[in-house]
Coordinates of N, CA and C in Angstrom, one line a residue:
Chain A
E28 N -80.9 14.3 -0.3 CA -79.7 14.6 0.4 C -79.8 16.1 0.8
A29 N -79.6 16.4 2.1 CA -79.7 17.8 2.6 C -78.5 18.5 2.0
G30 N -78.7 19.8 1.7 CA -77.6 20.7 1.2 C -76.8 21.3 2.3
V31 N -75.9 22.2 1.9 CA -75.1 23.0 2.9 C -76.0 24.0 3.6
A32 N -76.0 23.9 4.9 CA -76.8 24.8 5.8 C -75.9 25.9 6.3
Q33 N -76.5 27.2 6.3 CA -75.8 28.3 6.9 C -76.7 29.1 7.8
S34 N -76.2 29.7 8.9 CA -77.0 30.6 9.6 C -76.1 31.6 10.3
P35 N -76.6 32.8 10.6 CA -77.9 33.3 10.1 C -77.9 33.6 8.7
R36 N -79.0 34.0 8.1 CA -79.1 34.4 6.7 C -78.7 35.8 6.5
Y37 N -79.0 36.6 7.5 CA -78.7 38.1 7.5 C -78.2 38.5 8.8
K38 N -77.3 39.5 8.8 CA -76.7 40.0 10.0 C -76.3 41.5 9.8
I39 N -76.8 42.3 10.7 CA -76.4 43.7 10.7 C -75.7 44.1 12.0
I40 N -74.5 44.6 11.9 CA -73.8 45.0 13.1 C -73.1 46.3 12.9
E41 N -72.7 46.9 14.0 CA -71.9 48.2 14.0 C -70.4 47.8 13.8
K42 N -69.7 48.7 13.2 CA -68.2 48.5 13.1 C -67.6 48.3 14.5
R43 N -66.6 47.5 14.6 CA -65.9 47.1 15.8 C -66.6 46.1 16.6
Q44 N -67.8 45.7 16.2 CA -68.5 44.6 16.9 C -68.0 43.3 16.4
S45 N -68.3 42.2 17.0 CA -67.9 40.9 16.6 C -69.1 40.2 16.0
V46 N -68.9 39.2 15.2 CA -70.0 38.4 14.6 C -69.5 37.0 14.3
A47 N -70.4 36.0 14.3 CA -70.0 34.7 14.0 C -71.0 34.0 13.0
F48 N -70.5 33.2 12.1 CA -71.4 32.6 11.1 C -71.2 31.1 11.3
W49 N -72.2 30.3 11.1 CA -72.2 28.9 11.2 C -72.5 28.2 9.9
C50 N -71.8 27.0 9.7 CA -72.0 26.3 8.5 C -72.0 24.8 8.8
N51 N -73.0 24.1 8.3 CA -73.1 22.6 8.4 C -73.0 22.0 7.0
P52 N -71.9 21.3 6.6 CA -71.8 20.9 5.2 C -72.6 19.7 4.9
I53 N -72.6 19.2 3.7 CA -73.3 18.0 3.3 C -72.6 16.8 4.0
S54 N -73.5 16.0 4.6 CA -73.0 14.8 5.3 C -72.0 14.0 4.6
G55 N -70.8 13.8 5.2 CA -69.8 12.9 4.6 C -68.8 13.7 3.8
H56 N -69.0 15.0 3.6 CA -68.1 15.8 2.8 C -66.9 16.1 3.7
A57 N -65.7 15.8 3.2 CA -64.5 16.0 4.0 C -64.0 17.4 3.9
T58 N -64.3 18.1 2.8 CA -63.7 19.4 2.6 C -64.7 20.5 2.8
L59 N -64.3 21.6 3.5 CA -65.2 22.7 3.7 C -64.5 24.0 3.4
Y60 N -65.2 24.9 2.7 CA -64.6 26.2 2.3 C -65.5 27.3 2.8
W61 N -64.8 28.4 3.1 CA -65.5 29.7 3.4 C -65.0 30.7 2.3
Y62 N -66.0 31.4 1.7 CA -65.7 32.4 0.7 C -66.3 33.7 1.2
Q63 N -65.7 34.8 0.7 CA -66.3 36.1 0.9 C -66.7 36.6 -0.5
Q64 N -67.9 37.1 -0.6 CA -68.4 37.6 -1.9 C -68.8 39.0 -1.7
I65 N -68.0 40.0 -2.1 CA -68.4 41.4 -2.1 C -69.3 41.7 -3.3
L66 N -70.2 42.6 -3.1 CA -71.2 42.9 -4.1 C -70.5 43.3 -5.4
G67 N -71.0 42.6 -6.5 CA -70.4 42.9 -7.8 C -69.2 42.1 -8.1
Q68 N -68.7 41.2 -7.2 CA -67.5 40.4 -7.5 C -67.8 38.9 -7.3
G69 N -66.9 38.1 -7.8 CA -67.0 36.7 -7.6 C -66.5 36.3 -6.2
P70 N -66.9 35.2 -5.7 CA -66.5 34.7 -4.4 C -64.9 34.6 -4.3
K71 N -64.4 34.9 -3.2 CA -63.0 34.8 -2.9 C -62.8 33.9 -1.8
L72 N -61.9 32.9 -1.9 CA -61.7 31.9 -0.9 C -61.0 32.5 0.3
L73 N -61.6 32.3 1.5 CA -60.9 32.7 2.7 C -60.1 31.6 3.4
I74 N -60.7 30.4 3.5 CA -60.1 29.3 4.2 C -60.7 28.0 3.7
Q75 N -59.9 27.0 3.8 CA -60.3 25.7 3.3 C -59.9 24.6 4.4
F76 N -60.8 23.8 4.8 CA -60.5 22.7 5.7 C -60.6 21.4 5.0
Q77 N -59.8 20.4 5.4 CA -60.0 19.1 5.1 C -60.1 18.3 6.4
N78 N -61.3 17.7 6.6 CA -61.7 17.2 7.9 C -61.6 18.3 8.9
N79 N -60.8 18.2 10.0 CA -60.8 19.4 10.9 C -59.4 20.1 10.8
G80 N -58.7 19.9 9.8 CA -57.4 20.6 9.6 C -57.5 21.6 8.5
V81 N -56.7 22.7 8.7 CA -56.7 23.8 7.7 C -55.7 23.5 6.6
V82 N -56.1 23.5 5.4 CA -55.2 23.2 4.3 C -54.8 24.5 3.5
D83 N -55.6 25.6 3.6 CA -55.3 26.8 3.0 C -56.0 28.0 3.7
D84 N -55.2 28.8 4.3 CA -55.8 30.1 4.9 C -55.0 31.3 4.5
S85 N -54.4 31.2 3.3 CA -53.5 32.2 2.8 C -54.2 33.6 2.6
Q86 N -55.5 33.6 2.3 CA -56.2 34.8 2.1 C -57.1 35.2 3.2
L87 N -57.0 34.6 4.4 CA -57.8 35.0 5.5 C -57.1 36.1 6.3
P88 N -57.7 37.2 6.5 CA -57.1 38.3 7.3 C -57.1 37.9 8.8
K89 N -56.0 37.3 9.2 CA -55.9 36.6 10.4 C -55.9 37.6 11.6
D90 N -55.7 38.9 11.4 CA -55.8 39.8 12.5 C -57.2 40.0 13.0
R91 N -58.2 39.7 12.2 CA -59.6 39.9 12.6 C -60.5 38.7 12.3
F92 N -60.1 37.8 11.4 CA -60.9 36.7 11.0 C -60.3 35.4 11.7
S93 N -61.2 34.5 12.1 CA -60.8 33.2 12.6 C -61.9 32.2 12.2
A94 N -61.4 31.0 12.0 CA -62.4 29.9 11.7 C -61.9 28.6 12.3
E95 N -62.9 27.8 12.6 CA -62.6 26.5 13.1 C -63.6 25.5 12.6
R96 N -63.2 24.2 12.6 CA -64.1 23.1 12.2 C -63.8 22.0 13.2
L97 N -64.6 22.0 14.2 CA -64.4 21.0 15.3 C -65.0 19.7 14.8
K98 N -64.3 18.6 15.1 CA -64.8 17.3 14.9 C -65.0 17.0 13.4
G99 N -64.4 17.9 12.5 CA -64.5 17.7 11.1 C -65.8 17.7 10.5
V100 N -66.8 18.4 11.2 CA -68.1 18.5 10.6 C -68.5 19.9 10.4
D101 N -69.2 20.5 11.3 CA -69.7 21.9 11.1 C -68.5 22.9 11.4
S102 N -68.7 24.1 11.0 CA -67.7 25.1 11.1 C -68.2 26.5 11.5
T103 N -67.4 27.3 12.1 CA -67.8 28.7 12.4 C -66.7 29.6 11.9
L104 N -67.1 30.7 11.4 CA -66.2 31.8 10.9 C -66.6 33.0 11.8
K105 N -65.5 33.6 12.4 CA -65.7 34.8 13.2 C -65.0 36.0 12.7
I106 N -65.6 37.1 12.9 CA -64.9 38.4 12.6 C -64.9 39.2 13.9
Q107 N -63.7 39.7 14.3 CA -63.6 40.5 15.5 C -62.4 41.3 15.5
P108 N -62.4 42.6 15.4 CA -63.6 43.5 15.3 C -64.0 43.7 13.8
A109 N -65.2 43.9 13.5 CA -65.7 44.1 12.1 C -65.3 45.5 11.6
K110 N -65.0 45.6 10.3 CA -64.8 46.8 9.6 C -65.9 47.0 8.6
L111 N -66.0 48.2 8.1 CA -67.0 48.5 7.1 C -66.8 47.7 5.8
E112 N -65.5 47.5 5.5 CA -65.2 46.7 4.3 C -65.5 45.2 4.4
D113 N -65.9 44.8 5.5 CA -66.3 43.4 5.7 C -67.7 43.1 5.2
S114 N -68.4 44.1 4.9 CA -69.8 44.0 4.4 C -69.7 43.1 3.1
A115 N -70.4 42.0 3.1 CA -70.3 41.0 2.0 C -71.3 39.9 2.3
V116 N -71.3 39.0 1.4 CA -72.0 37.7 1.6 C -70.9 36.6 1.9
Y117 N -71.1 35.9 3.0 CA -70.1 34.9 3.3 C -70.7 33.5 3.0
L118 N -70.1 32.9 2.0 CA -70.6 31.6 1.5 C -69.8 30.4 2.1
C119 N -70.5 29.4 2.4 CA -69.8 28.2 2.8 C -70.1 27.1 1.7
A120 N -69.1 26.3 1.5 CA -69.2 25.3 0.5 C -68.6 24.0 1.0
S121 N -69.0 22.9 0.4 CA -68.3 21.6 0.8 C -68.2 20.7 -0.4
S122 N -67.2 19.8 -0.4 CA -67.0 18.9 -1.4 C -66.6 17.6 -0.8
P123 N -66.8 16.5 -1.5 CA -66.5 15.1 -1.0 C -65.0 15.0 -0.6
H124 N -64.1 15.5 -1.4 CA -62.7 15.3 -1.2 C -62.0 16.7 -1.4
V125 N -60.7 16.6 -1.7 CA -60.0 17.9 -2.0 C -59.4 17.7 -3.4
L126 N -59.9 16.8 -4.2 CA -59.4 16.5 -5.5 C -59.7 17.6 -6.5
A127 N -58.8 17.9 -7.4 CA -59.1 18.9 -8.5 C -60.3 18.3 -9.3
G128 N -61.2 19.2 -9.5 CA -62.4 18.8 -10.3 C -63.5 18.4 -9.4
D129 N -63.3 18.3 -8.1 CA -64.5 18.0 -7.2 C -65.4 19.2 -7.3
T130 N -66.7 18.9 -7.5 CA -67.7 19.9 -7.5 C -67.9 20.4 -6.0
Q131 N -67.9 21.7 -5.9 CA -68.2 22.3 -4.6 C -69.7 22.7 -4.6
Y132 N -70.3 22.3 -3.4 CA -71.7 22.6 -3.2 C -71.8 23.8 -2.2
F133 N -72.6 24.8 -2.6 CA -72.6 26.0 -1.9 C -73.9 26.1 -1.0
G134 N -73.8 26.8 0.1 CA -74.9 27.1 1.0 C -75.5 28.4 0.5
P135 N -76.6 28.8 1.2 CA -77.3 30.0 0.7 C -76.6 31.3 1.1
G136 N -75.6 31.3 2.0 CA -74.8 32.4 2.4 C -75.4 33.2 3.5
T137 N -74.5 34.0 4.1 CA -74.9 35.0 5.2 C -74.6 36.3 4.7
R138 N -75.6 37.2 4.6 CA -75.3 38.6 4.1 C -75.0 39.4 5.3
L139 N -73.8 39.9 5.4 CA -73.4 40.8 6.5 C -73.3 42.2 6.1
T140 N -73.9 43.1 6.9 CA -73.9 44.5 6.7 C -73.2 45.1 7.9
V141 N -72.1 45.9 7.7 CA -71.4 46.5 8.8 C -71.7 48.0 8.7
L142 N -72.3 48.6 9.7 CA -72.6 50.0 9.7 C -71.6 50.9 10.5
Chain B
A20 N -50.0 32.4 -10.4 CA -51.3 32.8 -10.0 C -52.3 32.5 -11.1
Q21 N -53.5 32.2 -10.7 CA -54.6 32.0 -11.6 C -55.5 33.2 -11.7
T22 N -56.0 33.5 -12.9 CA -56.9 34.5 -13.2 C -58.1 34.1 -14.1
V23 N -59.2 34.6 -13.8 CA -60.4 34.3 -14.7 C -61.0 35.7 -15.0
T24 N -61.3 35.9 -16.3 CA -61.8 37.1 -16.8 C -63.2 36.9 -17.5
Q25 N -64.2 37.6 -17.0 CA -65.5 37.7 -17.7 C -65.7 39.1 -18.2
S26 N -65.7 39.3 -19.4 CA -65.7 40.7 -20.0 C -67.0 41.3 -20.2
Q27 N -68.1 40.5 -20.0 CA -69.5 40.9 -20.2 C -70.2 41.1 -18.8
P28 N -70.2 42.3 -18.3 CA -70.9 42.4 -17.0 C -72.4 42.1 -17.0
E29 N -73.0 42.4 -18.1 CA -74.5 42.2 -18.2 C -74.8 41.8 -19.7
M30 N -75.8 40.9 -19.7 CA -76.3 40.5 -21.0 C -77.8 40.2 -20.9
S31 N -78.5 40.4 -22.1 CA -79.9 40.2 -22.1 C -80.2 39.3 -23.3
V32 N -81.2 38.4 -23.2 CA -81.6 37.5 -24.2 C -83.1 37.3 -24.1
Q33 N -83.7 37.2 -25.3 CA -85.2 36.9 -25.3 C -85.4 35.4 -25.0
E34 N -86.5 35.1 -24.4 CA -86.9 33.8 -24.2 C -86.9 33.0 -25.5
A35 N -86.4 31.7 -25.4 CA -86.3 30.8 -26.5 C -85.1 31.1 -27.4
E36 N -84.4 32.2 -27.2 CA -83.2 32.5 -28.0 C -82.0 31.8 -27.4
T37 N -80.8 32.0 -28.1 CA -79.6 31.4 -27.7 C -78.6 32.6 -27.3
V38 N -77.9 32.4 -26.2 CA -76.9 33.4 -25.8 C -75.6 32.7 -25.4
T39 N -74.5 33.4 -25.6 CA -73.2 32.9 -25.3 C -72.5 33.8 -24.3
L40 N -72.0 33.3 -23.2 CA -71.3 34.1 -22.2 C -69.8 33.7 -22.3
S41 N -69.0 34.8 -22.3 CA -67.5 34.6 -22.6 C -66.7 34.5 -21.3
C42 N -65.6 33.7 -21.3 CA -64.7 33.6 -20.2 C -63.3 33.3 -20.7
T43 N -62.4 34.0 -20.2 CA -61.0 33.6 -20.5 C -60.3 33.4 -19.2
Y44 N -59.2 32.6 -19.2 CA -58.5 32.3 -18.0 C -57.0 32.2 -18.2
D45 N -56.3 32.2 -17.1 CA -54.8 32.0 -17.3 C -54.3 31.2 -16.1
T46 N -53.5 30.2 -16.4 CA -52.9 29.3 -15.4 C -51.7 28.7 -16.1
S47 N -50.7 28.4 -15.3 CA -49.5 27.7 -15.7 C -49.7 26.2 -15.5
E48 N -50.8 25.8 -14.8 CA -51.0 24.4 -14.5 C -51.4 23.6 -15.8
S49 N -51.1 22.4 -15.9 CA -51.5 21.6 -17.0 C -52.8 20.8 -16.7
N50 N -53.0 20.5 -15.4 CA -54.1 19.7 -15.0 C -55.1 20.7 -14.2
Y51 N -56.2 20.9 -14.8 CA -57.2 21.8 -14.2 C -58.6 21.5 -14.7
Y52 N -59.6 22.1 -14.0 CA -60.9 22.0 -14.4 C -61.6 23.4 -14.5
L53 N -62.6 23.4 -15.4 CA -63.3 24.7 -15.5 C -64.8 24.4 -15.2
F54 N -65.4 25.4 -14.6 CA -66.8 25.3 -14.2 C -67.5 26.6 -14.6
W55 N -68.8 26.4 -14.8 CA -69.8 27.5 -14.8 C -70.7 27.3 -13.7
Y56 N -70.9 28.3 -12.8 CA -71.8 28.3 -11.8 C -72.9 29.3 -12.0
K57 N -74.1 29.1 -11.6 CA -75.2 30.0 -11.7 C -75.7 30.4 -10.3
Q58 N -75.9 31.7 -10.1 CA -76.4 32.3 -8.9 C -77.6 33.1 -9.1
P59 N -78.8 32.5 -9.0 CA -80.1 33.2 -9.2 C -80.2 34.3 -8.1
P60 N -81.1 35.3 -8.3 CA -81.2 36.3 -7.3 C -81.7 35.8 -6.0
S61 N -80.9 36.1 -5.0 CA -81.2 35.7 -3.6 C -81.3 34.2 -3.4
R62 N -80.6 33.5 -4.3 CA -80.6 32.0 -4.1 C -79.2 31.5 -4.2
Q63 N -79.0 30.3 -3.8 CA -77.6 29.8 -3.7 C -77.0 29.4 -5.0
M64 N -75.7 29.4 -5.1 CA -74.9 29.1 -6.3 C -75.0 27.6 -6.6
I65 N -75.3 27.3 -7.8 CA -75.3 25.9 -8.2 C -74.5 25.7 -9.5
L66 N -74.0 24.5 -9.6 CA -73.2 24.1 -10.7 C -74.0 24.0 -12.0
V67 N -73.5 24.6 -13.1 CA -74.2 24.4 -14.4 C -73.5 23.4 -15.2
I68 N -72.2 23.5 -15.3 CA -71.5 22.6 -16.2 C -70.0 22.5 -15.8
R69 N -69.3 21.5 -16.2 CA -68.0 21.2 -15.7 C -67.2 20.6 -16.9
Q70 N -65.9 21.1 -17.1 CA -65.1 20.6 -18.2 C -63.7 20.2 -17.6
E71 N -63.2 19.0 -18.0 CA -61.9 18.7 -17.6 C -60.9 19.2 -18.7
A72 N -59.8 19.8 -18.3 CA -58.9 20.4 -19.3 C -58.3 19.4 -20.3
Y73 N -58.2 18.1 -19.8 CA -57.5 17.1 -20.6 C -58.5 16.5 -21.6
K74 N -59.7 16.8 -21.6 CA -60.7 16.3 -22.5 C -60.9 17.3 -23.6
Q75 N -60.8 16.9 -24.9 CA -61.0 17.8 -26.0 C -62.5 18.0 -26.3
Q76 N -63.3 17.0 -25.9 CA -64.7 17.1 -26.2 C -65.4 18.1 -25.3
N77 N -66.2 19.0 -25.9 CA -66.8 20.0 -25.1 C -68.0 19.4 -24.3
A78 N -68.1 19.8 -23.1 CA -69.1 19.3 -22.2 C -70.5 19.9 -22.6
T79 N -71.5 19.1 -22.3 CA -72.9 19.4 -22.6 C -73.8 18.9 -21.5
E80 N -74.7 19.8 -21.1 CA -75.7 19.4 -20.1 C -77.1 20.0 -20.5
N81 N -77.8 19.2 -21.2 CA -79.2 19.6 -21.7 C -79.0 20.9 -22.6
R82 N -79.6 22.0 -22.1 CA -79.5 23.2 -22.9 C -78.2 24.0 -22.8
F83 N -77.4 23.5 -22.0 CA -76.1 24.2 -21.7 C -74.9 23.5 -22.3
S84 N -74.1 24.2 -23.0 CA -72.9 23.6 -23.6 C -71.7 24.6 -23.5
V85 N -70.5 24.1 -23.6 CA -69.4 25.0 -23.6 C -68.6 24.9 -24.9
N86 N -67.8 25.9 -25.2 CA -66.8 25.9 -26.2 C -65.5 26.1 -25.6
F87 N -64.8 25.0 -25.4 CA -63.5 25.0 -24.7 C -62.4 25.1 -25.7
Q88 N -61.6 26.2 -25.7 CA -60.5 26.4 -26.6 C -59.2 26.5 -25.7
K89 N -58.6 25.3 -25.6 CA -57.5 25.3 -24.6 C -56.3 26.2 -25.0
A90 N -55.9 26.2 -26.2 CA -54.8 27.0 -26.6 C -55.1 28.5 -26.4
A91 N -56.3 28.9 -26.6 CA -56.7 30.3 -26.5 C -57.0 30.6 -25.0
K92 N -57.1 29.6 -24.2 CA -57.6 29.7 -22.8 C -58.9 30.4 -22.7
S93 N -59.8 29.9 -23.5 CA -61.2 30.4 -23.6 C -62.2 29.3 -23.2
F94 N -63.2 29.7 -22.5 CA -64.2 28.8 -22.0 C -65.6 29.4 -22.0
S95 N -66.3 29.4 -23.1 CA -67.6 30.1 -23.2 C -68.7 29.2 -22.9
L96 N -69.8 29.8 -22.4 CA -71.0 29.0 -22.1 C -72.1 29.4 -23.1
K97 N -72.7 28.4 -23.7 CA -73.9 28.7 -24.6 C -75.1 28.1 -24.0
I98 N -76.1 29.0 -23.9 CA -77.4 28.6 -23.4 C -78.4 28.6 -24.5
S99 N -79.0 27.5 -24.9 CA -79.9 27.4 -26.0 C -81.3 27.4 -25.4
D100 N -82.3 27.9 -26.2 CA -83.7 27.9 -25.8 C -83.8 28.5 -24.4
S101 N -83.3 29.7 -24.3 CA -83.3 30.4 -23.0 C -84.7 30.5 -22.3
Q102 N -84.7 30.3 -21.0 CA -85.9 30.3 -20.2 C -85.8 31.4 -19.2
L103 N -87.0 31.8 -18.7 CA -87.0 32.9 -17.7 C -86.2 32.5 -16.5
G104 N -86.3 31.2 -16.1 CA -85.5 30.7 -15.0 C -84.0 30.7 -15.1
D105 N -83.6 31.0 -16.3 CA -82.1 31.1 -16.5 C -81.6 32.5 -16.1
T106 N -82.5 33.4 -15.7 CA -82.1 34.7 -15.2 C -81.2 34.6 -14.0
A107 N -80.0 35.0 -14.0 CA -79.1 34.8 -12.8 C -77.7 35.5 -13.1
M108 N -76.9 35.5 -12.1 CA -75.5 35.8 -12.3 C -74.8 34.4 -12.7
Y109 N -73.9 34.5 -13.7 CA -73.2 33.3 -14.1 C -71.7 33.6 -13.9
F110 N -71.1 32.7 -13.1 CA -69.7 32.8 -12.8 C -68.9 31.7 -13.5
C111 N -67.8 32.1 -14.1 CA -66.8 31.1 -14.7 C -65.8 30.9 -13.6
A112 N -65.3 29.7 -13.4 CA -64.4 29.4 -12.3 C -63.3 28.3 -12.8
L113 N -62.1 28.5 -12.3 CA -61.0 27.7 -12.6 C -60.6 26.9 -11.4
H114 N -60.4 25.6 -11.5 CA -60.1 24.8 -10.3 C -58.8 24.0 -10.5
I115 N -57.9 24.2 -9.6 CA -56.6 23.5 -9.7 C -56.3 22.9 -8.3
R116 N -55.4 21.9 -8.3 CA -55.0 21.3 -7.1 C -53.6 21.8 -6.8
T117 N -53.4 22.3 -5.6 CA -52.1 22.8 -5.2 C -51.7 22.1 -3.9
G118 N -50.8 21.2 -4.0 CA -50.4 20.4 -2.8 C -51.5 19.7 -2.2
T119 N -51.8 20.1 -0.9 CA -53.0 19.4 -0.3 C -54.3 20.2 -0.4
A120 N -54.2 21.4 -1.1 CA -55.4 22.2 -1.2 C -55.9 22.2 -2.6
S121 N -57.2 22.5 -2.8 CA -57.7 22.7 -4.1 C -58.2 24.1 -4.2
K122 N -58.0 24.8 -5.3 CA -58.3 26.2 -5.3 C -59.2 26.5 -6.4
L123 N -60.3 27.2 -6.1 CA -61.3 27.6 -7.1 C -61.3 29.1 -7.2
T124 N -60.9 29.6 -8.4 CA -60.8 31.0 -8.7 C -62.0 31.4 -9.6
F125 N -62.7 32.4 -9.1 CA -63.9 32.8 -9.9 C -63.6 34.1 -10.7
G126 N -64.4 34.3 -11.8 CA -64.4 35.5 -12.5 C -65.4 36.5 -11.8
T127 N -65.6 37.7 -12.3 CA -66.4 38.7 -11.7 C -67.9 38.5 -12.0
G128 N -68.2 37.6 -12.9 CA -69.6 37.3 -13.2 C -70.2 38.0 -14.4
T129 N -71.2 37.4 -15.0 CA -72.1 38.1 -16.0 C -73.5 38.0 -15.6
R130 N -74.2 39.1 -15.5 CA -75.6 39.1 -15.1 C -76.4 38.9 -16.4
L131 N -77.1 37.8 -16.4 CA -78.0 37.5 -17.6 C -79.4 37.7 -17.2
Q132 N -80.1 38.4 -18.1 CA -81.5 38.7 -18.0 C -82.2 38.1 -19.1
V133 N -83.2 37.2 -18.9 CA -84.0 36.6 -19.9 C -85.3 37.3 -19.9
T134 N -85.7 37.8 -21.1 CA -86.9 38.6 -21.2 C -88.0 37.9 -22.1
L135 N -89.2 38.3 -21.9 CA -90.3 37.8 -22.7 C -90.3 38.3 -24.2

C-alpha cells in the first residue's frame, strides 16, 4: 500500500512570497489533516478534512493560509503572503475515518524556510 | 482543552538496555486514545503503539510497552533491548473525538539517542 505523498520536500522563499504544498493521502482514506511542526515542537493541527469538507480549521490562520481538498482525494495548502514565523515542516496525514482512535498515517513533510 | 506534557527533552540509552520515556496528559473527556509516535531523523512519523483509555491492560508491541496510569493521567513508553534504529524523536499524543472532528494533540517530544 502506497503511503501519504507530499511535494515538494523542501522549499525556500522570501517573506511576502506565496507557496503551495501538495498532499496525496492513502487511497480510500476519508480524512486528511495538515499539521505545522515548528522546530523543537510537536505537530500542531491546522486543518482537517473529511472527504472534501472541512471539519476543523479552528487553528488555521485564515488571513494568510488556505487549503482545499477537491474531489475528496488530494489536497493543497497555500500560504500567501509568507512570514518568517511560517518556517516549519508541514505534515500531511490521513486516516480511514474520523473516529477517535483511528491511526493517522503521516507523509514525509515539506520543510519550508522563509528568508 | 487538551494538553500533553513530555518533561524529558533528551534521553540517551546504550544499545540492548531499557529506557522509559515519560508523558502526562490532561483532558476532561472520558473516551480517548493515547499514542506514541516515532520520528526518525529526516524521516516520516510512524506509529509505535496505541492505547484505548477504556482498557486497563497496558498495550505491548514487541519491544515497546506502555505503563498507562489513568487516574494519574500518565502514559509512559518503555523500550526494551534498545537498538540503534530506535534513535528518533518520540512524541506522545492524545486523541479525542469532538463532534464531527477528531483531534490529535502532541507533546513537545523526547529526543532519544541510542549509543553503542
